[in-house]
Coordinates of N, CA and C in Angstrom, one line a residue:
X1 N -17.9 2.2 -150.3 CA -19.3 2.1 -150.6 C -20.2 1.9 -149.3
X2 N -19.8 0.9 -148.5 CA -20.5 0.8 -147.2 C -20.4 2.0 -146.2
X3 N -19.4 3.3 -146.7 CA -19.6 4.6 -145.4 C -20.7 5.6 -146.4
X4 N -20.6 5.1 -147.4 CA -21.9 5.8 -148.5 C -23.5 5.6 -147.8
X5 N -23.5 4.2 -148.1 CA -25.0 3.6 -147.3 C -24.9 4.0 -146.1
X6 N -23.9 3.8 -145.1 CA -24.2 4.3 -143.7 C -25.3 5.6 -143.4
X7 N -23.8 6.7 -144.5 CA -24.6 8.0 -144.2 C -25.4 8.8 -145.4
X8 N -26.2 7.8 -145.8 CA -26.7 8.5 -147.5 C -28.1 9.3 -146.7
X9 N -28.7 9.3 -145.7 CA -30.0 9.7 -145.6 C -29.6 10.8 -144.2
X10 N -28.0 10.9 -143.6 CA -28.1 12.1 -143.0 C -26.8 12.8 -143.0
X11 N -26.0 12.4 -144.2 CA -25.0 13.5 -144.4 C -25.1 14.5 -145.1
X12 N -24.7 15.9 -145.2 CA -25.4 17.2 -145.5 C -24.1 17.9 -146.0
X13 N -22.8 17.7 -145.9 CA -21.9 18.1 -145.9 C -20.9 17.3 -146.7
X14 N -20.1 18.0 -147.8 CA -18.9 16.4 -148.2 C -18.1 17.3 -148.3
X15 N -16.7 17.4 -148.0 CA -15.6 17.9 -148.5 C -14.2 16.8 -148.9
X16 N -14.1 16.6 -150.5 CA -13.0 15.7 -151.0 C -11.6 16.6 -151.2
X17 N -10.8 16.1 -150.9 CA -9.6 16.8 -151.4 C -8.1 15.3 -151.9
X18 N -8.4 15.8 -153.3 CA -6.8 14.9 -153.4 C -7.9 13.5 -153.4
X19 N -6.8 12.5 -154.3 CA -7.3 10.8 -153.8 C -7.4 10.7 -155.0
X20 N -8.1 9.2 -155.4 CA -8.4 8.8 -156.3 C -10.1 8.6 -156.9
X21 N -10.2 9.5 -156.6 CA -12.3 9.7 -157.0 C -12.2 9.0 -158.6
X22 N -13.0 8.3 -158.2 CA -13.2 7.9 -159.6 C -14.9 8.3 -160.4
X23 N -15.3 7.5 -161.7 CA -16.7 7.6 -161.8 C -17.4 7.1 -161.2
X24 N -17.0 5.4 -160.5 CA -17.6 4.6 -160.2 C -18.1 4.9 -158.4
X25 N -17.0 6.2 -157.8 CA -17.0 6.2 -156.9 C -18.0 7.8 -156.7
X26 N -18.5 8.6 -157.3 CA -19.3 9.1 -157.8 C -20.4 9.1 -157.8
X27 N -20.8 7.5 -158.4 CA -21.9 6.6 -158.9 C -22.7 6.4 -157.2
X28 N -21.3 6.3 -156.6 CA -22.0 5.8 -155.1 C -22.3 6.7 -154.2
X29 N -21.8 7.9 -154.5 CA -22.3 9.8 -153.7 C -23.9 9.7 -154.5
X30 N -23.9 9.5 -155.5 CA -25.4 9.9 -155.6 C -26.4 9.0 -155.0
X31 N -26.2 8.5 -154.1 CA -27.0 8.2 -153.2 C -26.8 8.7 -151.9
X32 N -26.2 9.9 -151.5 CA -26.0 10.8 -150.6 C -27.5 11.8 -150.4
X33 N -28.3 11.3 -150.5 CA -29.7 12.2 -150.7 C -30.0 13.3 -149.9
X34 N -29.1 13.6 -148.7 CA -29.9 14.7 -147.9 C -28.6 15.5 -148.2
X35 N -27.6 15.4 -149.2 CA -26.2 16.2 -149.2 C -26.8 17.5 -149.6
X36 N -26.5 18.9 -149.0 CA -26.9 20.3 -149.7 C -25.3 20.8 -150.0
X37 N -24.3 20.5 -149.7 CA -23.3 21.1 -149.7 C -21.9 20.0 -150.3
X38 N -21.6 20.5 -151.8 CA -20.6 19.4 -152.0 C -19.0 20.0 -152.3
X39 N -18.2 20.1 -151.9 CA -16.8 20.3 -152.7 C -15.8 19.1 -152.6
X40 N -15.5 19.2 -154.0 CA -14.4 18.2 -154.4 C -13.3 19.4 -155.2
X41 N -11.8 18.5 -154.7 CA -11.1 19.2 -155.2 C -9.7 18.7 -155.5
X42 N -8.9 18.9 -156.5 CA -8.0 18.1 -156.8 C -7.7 16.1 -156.7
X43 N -9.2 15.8 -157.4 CA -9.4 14.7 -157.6 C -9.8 14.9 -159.2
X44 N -8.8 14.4 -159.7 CA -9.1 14.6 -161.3 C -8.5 13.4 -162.1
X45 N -9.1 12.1 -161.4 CA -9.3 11.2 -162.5 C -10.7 10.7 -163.0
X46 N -11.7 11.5 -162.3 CA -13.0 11.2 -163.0 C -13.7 12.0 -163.9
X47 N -14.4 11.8 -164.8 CA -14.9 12.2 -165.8 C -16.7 13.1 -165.9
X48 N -16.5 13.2 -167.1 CA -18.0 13.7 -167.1 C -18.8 12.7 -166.8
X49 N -18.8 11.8 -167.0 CA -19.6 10.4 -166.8 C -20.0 10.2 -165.0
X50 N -18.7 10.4 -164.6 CA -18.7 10.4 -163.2 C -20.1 11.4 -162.4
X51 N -19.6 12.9 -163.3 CA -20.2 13.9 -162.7 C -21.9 14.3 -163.4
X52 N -21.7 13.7 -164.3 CA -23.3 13.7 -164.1 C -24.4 12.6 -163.2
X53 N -23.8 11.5 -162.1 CA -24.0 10.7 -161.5 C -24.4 12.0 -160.3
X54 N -23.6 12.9 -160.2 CA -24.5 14.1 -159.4 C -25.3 14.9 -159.5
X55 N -26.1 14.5 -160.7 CA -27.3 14.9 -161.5 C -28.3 14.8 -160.2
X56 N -28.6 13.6 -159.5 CA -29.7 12.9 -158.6 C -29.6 13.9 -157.2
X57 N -28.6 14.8 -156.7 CA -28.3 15.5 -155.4 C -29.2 16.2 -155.8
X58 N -30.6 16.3 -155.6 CA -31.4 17.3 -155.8 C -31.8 18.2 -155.0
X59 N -31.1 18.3 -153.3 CA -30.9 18.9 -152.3 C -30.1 19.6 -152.2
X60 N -29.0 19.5 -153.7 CA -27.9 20.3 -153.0 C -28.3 21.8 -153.7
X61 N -27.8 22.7 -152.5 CA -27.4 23.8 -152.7 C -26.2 24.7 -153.2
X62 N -25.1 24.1 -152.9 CA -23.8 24.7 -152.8 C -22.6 23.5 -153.7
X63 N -21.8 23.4 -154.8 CA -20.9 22.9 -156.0 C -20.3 23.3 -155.8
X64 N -19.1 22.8 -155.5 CA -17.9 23.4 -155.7 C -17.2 22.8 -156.5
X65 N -16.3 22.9 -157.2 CA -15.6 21.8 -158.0 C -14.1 22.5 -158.7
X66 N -13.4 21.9 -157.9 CA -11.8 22.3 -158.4 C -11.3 21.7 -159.6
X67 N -10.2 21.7 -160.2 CA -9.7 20.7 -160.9 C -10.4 20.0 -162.1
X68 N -11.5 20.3 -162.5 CA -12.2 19.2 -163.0 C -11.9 19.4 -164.8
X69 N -10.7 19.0 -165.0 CA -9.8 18.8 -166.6 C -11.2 18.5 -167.4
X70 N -11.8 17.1 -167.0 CA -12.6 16.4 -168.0 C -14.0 16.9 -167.9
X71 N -14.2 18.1 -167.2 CA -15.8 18.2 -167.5 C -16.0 19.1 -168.4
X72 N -17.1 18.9 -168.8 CA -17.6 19.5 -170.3 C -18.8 20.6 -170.8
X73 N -18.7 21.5 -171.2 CA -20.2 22.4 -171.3 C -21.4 21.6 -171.2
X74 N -22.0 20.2 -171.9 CA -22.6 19.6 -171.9 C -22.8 18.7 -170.3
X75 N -21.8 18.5 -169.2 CA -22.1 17.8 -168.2 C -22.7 19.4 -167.4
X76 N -22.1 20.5 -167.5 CA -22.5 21.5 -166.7 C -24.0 21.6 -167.1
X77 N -24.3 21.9 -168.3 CA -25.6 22.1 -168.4 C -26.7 20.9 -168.0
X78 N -26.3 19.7 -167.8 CA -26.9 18.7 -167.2 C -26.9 18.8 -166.0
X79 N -26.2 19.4 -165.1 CA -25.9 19.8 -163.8 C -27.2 20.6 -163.5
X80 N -26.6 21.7 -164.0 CA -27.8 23.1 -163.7 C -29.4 22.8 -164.0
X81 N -29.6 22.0 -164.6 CA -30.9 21.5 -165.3 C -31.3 21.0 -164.6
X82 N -30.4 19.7 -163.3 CA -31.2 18.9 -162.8 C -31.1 19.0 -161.4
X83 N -30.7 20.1 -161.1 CA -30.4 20.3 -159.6 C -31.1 21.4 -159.0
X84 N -32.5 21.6 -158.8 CA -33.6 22.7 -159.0 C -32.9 23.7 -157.7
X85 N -32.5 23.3 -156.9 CA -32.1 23.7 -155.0 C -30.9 24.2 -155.6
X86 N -30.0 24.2 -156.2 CA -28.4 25.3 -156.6 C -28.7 26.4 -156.6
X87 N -27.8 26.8 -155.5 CA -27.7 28.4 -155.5 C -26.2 29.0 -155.5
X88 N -25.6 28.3 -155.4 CA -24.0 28.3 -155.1 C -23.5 27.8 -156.1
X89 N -22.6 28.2 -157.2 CA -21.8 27.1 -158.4 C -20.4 27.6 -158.3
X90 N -19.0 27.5 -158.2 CA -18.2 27.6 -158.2 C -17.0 26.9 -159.2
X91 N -16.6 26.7 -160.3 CA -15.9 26.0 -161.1 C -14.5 26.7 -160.9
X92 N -13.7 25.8 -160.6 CA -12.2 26.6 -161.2 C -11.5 25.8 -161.4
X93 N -10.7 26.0 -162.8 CA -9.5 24.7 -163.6 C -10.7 24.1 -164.0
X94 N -11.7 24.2 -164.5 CA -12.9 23.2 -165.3 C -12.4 23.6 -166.9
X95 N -11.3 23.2 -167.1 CA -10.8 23.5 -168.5 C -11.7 23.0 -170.0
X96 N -12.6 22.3 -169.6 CA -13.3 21.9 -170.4 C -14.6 23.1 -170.9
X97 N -15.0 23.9 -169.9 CA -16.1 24.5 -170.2 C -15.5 25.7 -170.8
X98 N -16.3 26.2 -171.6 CA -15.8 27.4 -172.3 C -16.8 28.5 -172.4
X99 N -16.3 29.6 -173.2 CA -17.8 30.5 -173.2 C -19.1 29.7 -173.7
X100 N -19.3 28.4 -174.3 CA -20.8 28.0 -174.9 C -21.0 27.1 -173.4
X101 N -20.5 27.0 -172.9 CA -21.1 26.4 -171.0 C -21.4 27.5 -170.1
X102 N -20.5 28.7 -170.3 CA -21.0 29.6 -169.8 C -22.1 30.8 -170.2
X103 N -22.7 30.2 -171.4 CA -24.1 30.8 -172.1 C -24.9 29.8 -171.2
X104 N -24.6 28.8 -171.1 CA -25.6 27.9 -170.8 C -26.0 28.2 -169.7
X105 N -24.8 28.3 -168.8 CA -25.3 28.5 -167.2 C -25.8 29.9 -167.2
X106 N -26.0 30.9 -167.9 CA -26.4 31.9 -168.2 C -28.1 31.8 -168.3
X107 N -28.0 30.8 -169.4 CA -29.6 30.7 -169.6 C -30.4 29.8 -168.5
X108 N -29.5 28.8 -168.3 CA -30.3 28.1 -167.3 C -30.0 28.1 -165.9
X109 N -29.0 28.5 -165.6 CA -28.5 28.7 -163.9 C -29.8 30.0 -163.3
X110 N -30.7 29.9 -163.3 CA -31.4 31.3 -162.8 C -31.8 31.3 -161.7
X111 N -31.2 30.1 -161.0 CA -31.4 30.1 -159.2 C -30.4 30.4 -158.9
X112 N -29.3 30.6 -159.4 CA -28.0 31.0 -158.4 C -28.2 32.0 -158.3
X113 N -27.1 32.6 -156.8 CA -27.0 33.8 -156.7 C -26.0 34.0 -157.2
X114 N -25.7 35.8 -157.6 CA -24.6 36.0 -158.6 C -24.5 37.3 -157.3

């Protein structure tokens, strides 16, 4: 939590791989405010709970997200809604979302490039 505060107002860049991400640890990225660019990947013990705590990265541009078993048509569409700057979305292994998340991001993703 204290390398969070360090760099919450000039890190721009995250790359997770593997570990134990949790929600709580999540909770403490969204105070990463100047982040445009996030990938996480093969950290899948956190939840949709976790990942709407990245609702607040309202700078980011670029999502990537590997692995993510527990996320849900419902956290994606909270994603896309509240992150006006996404231009980039990438999901893969998001076994949760199905074709009614991918209407969603249909109707509401209209800043991404395709």
């Amino acid at each position: 939590h204290n390398l969070v505060q360090y760099c919450a107002s000039t890190l721009t860049f995250l790359f997770l791989d593997g570990g134990n991400l949790s929600d709580d640890s999540l909770r403490s990225m969204a105070e990463l405010t100047s982040l445009s660019h996030l990938e996480i990947q093969y950290c899948d013990e956190y939840t949709d709970i976790g990942l709407t705590h990245l609702s607040s990265l309202t700078k980011l541009t670029t999502l990537k997200l590997s692995r993510c078993f527990n996320m849900t048509n419902e956290c994606l569409e909270i994603l896309i809604t509240a992150l006006p700057s996404l231009a980039r979305l990438h999901l893969n292994d998001c076994l949760g979302v199905d074709d009614r998340g991918l209407l969603s991001l249909a109707r509401h993703g209209t800043s991404l490039q395709y």
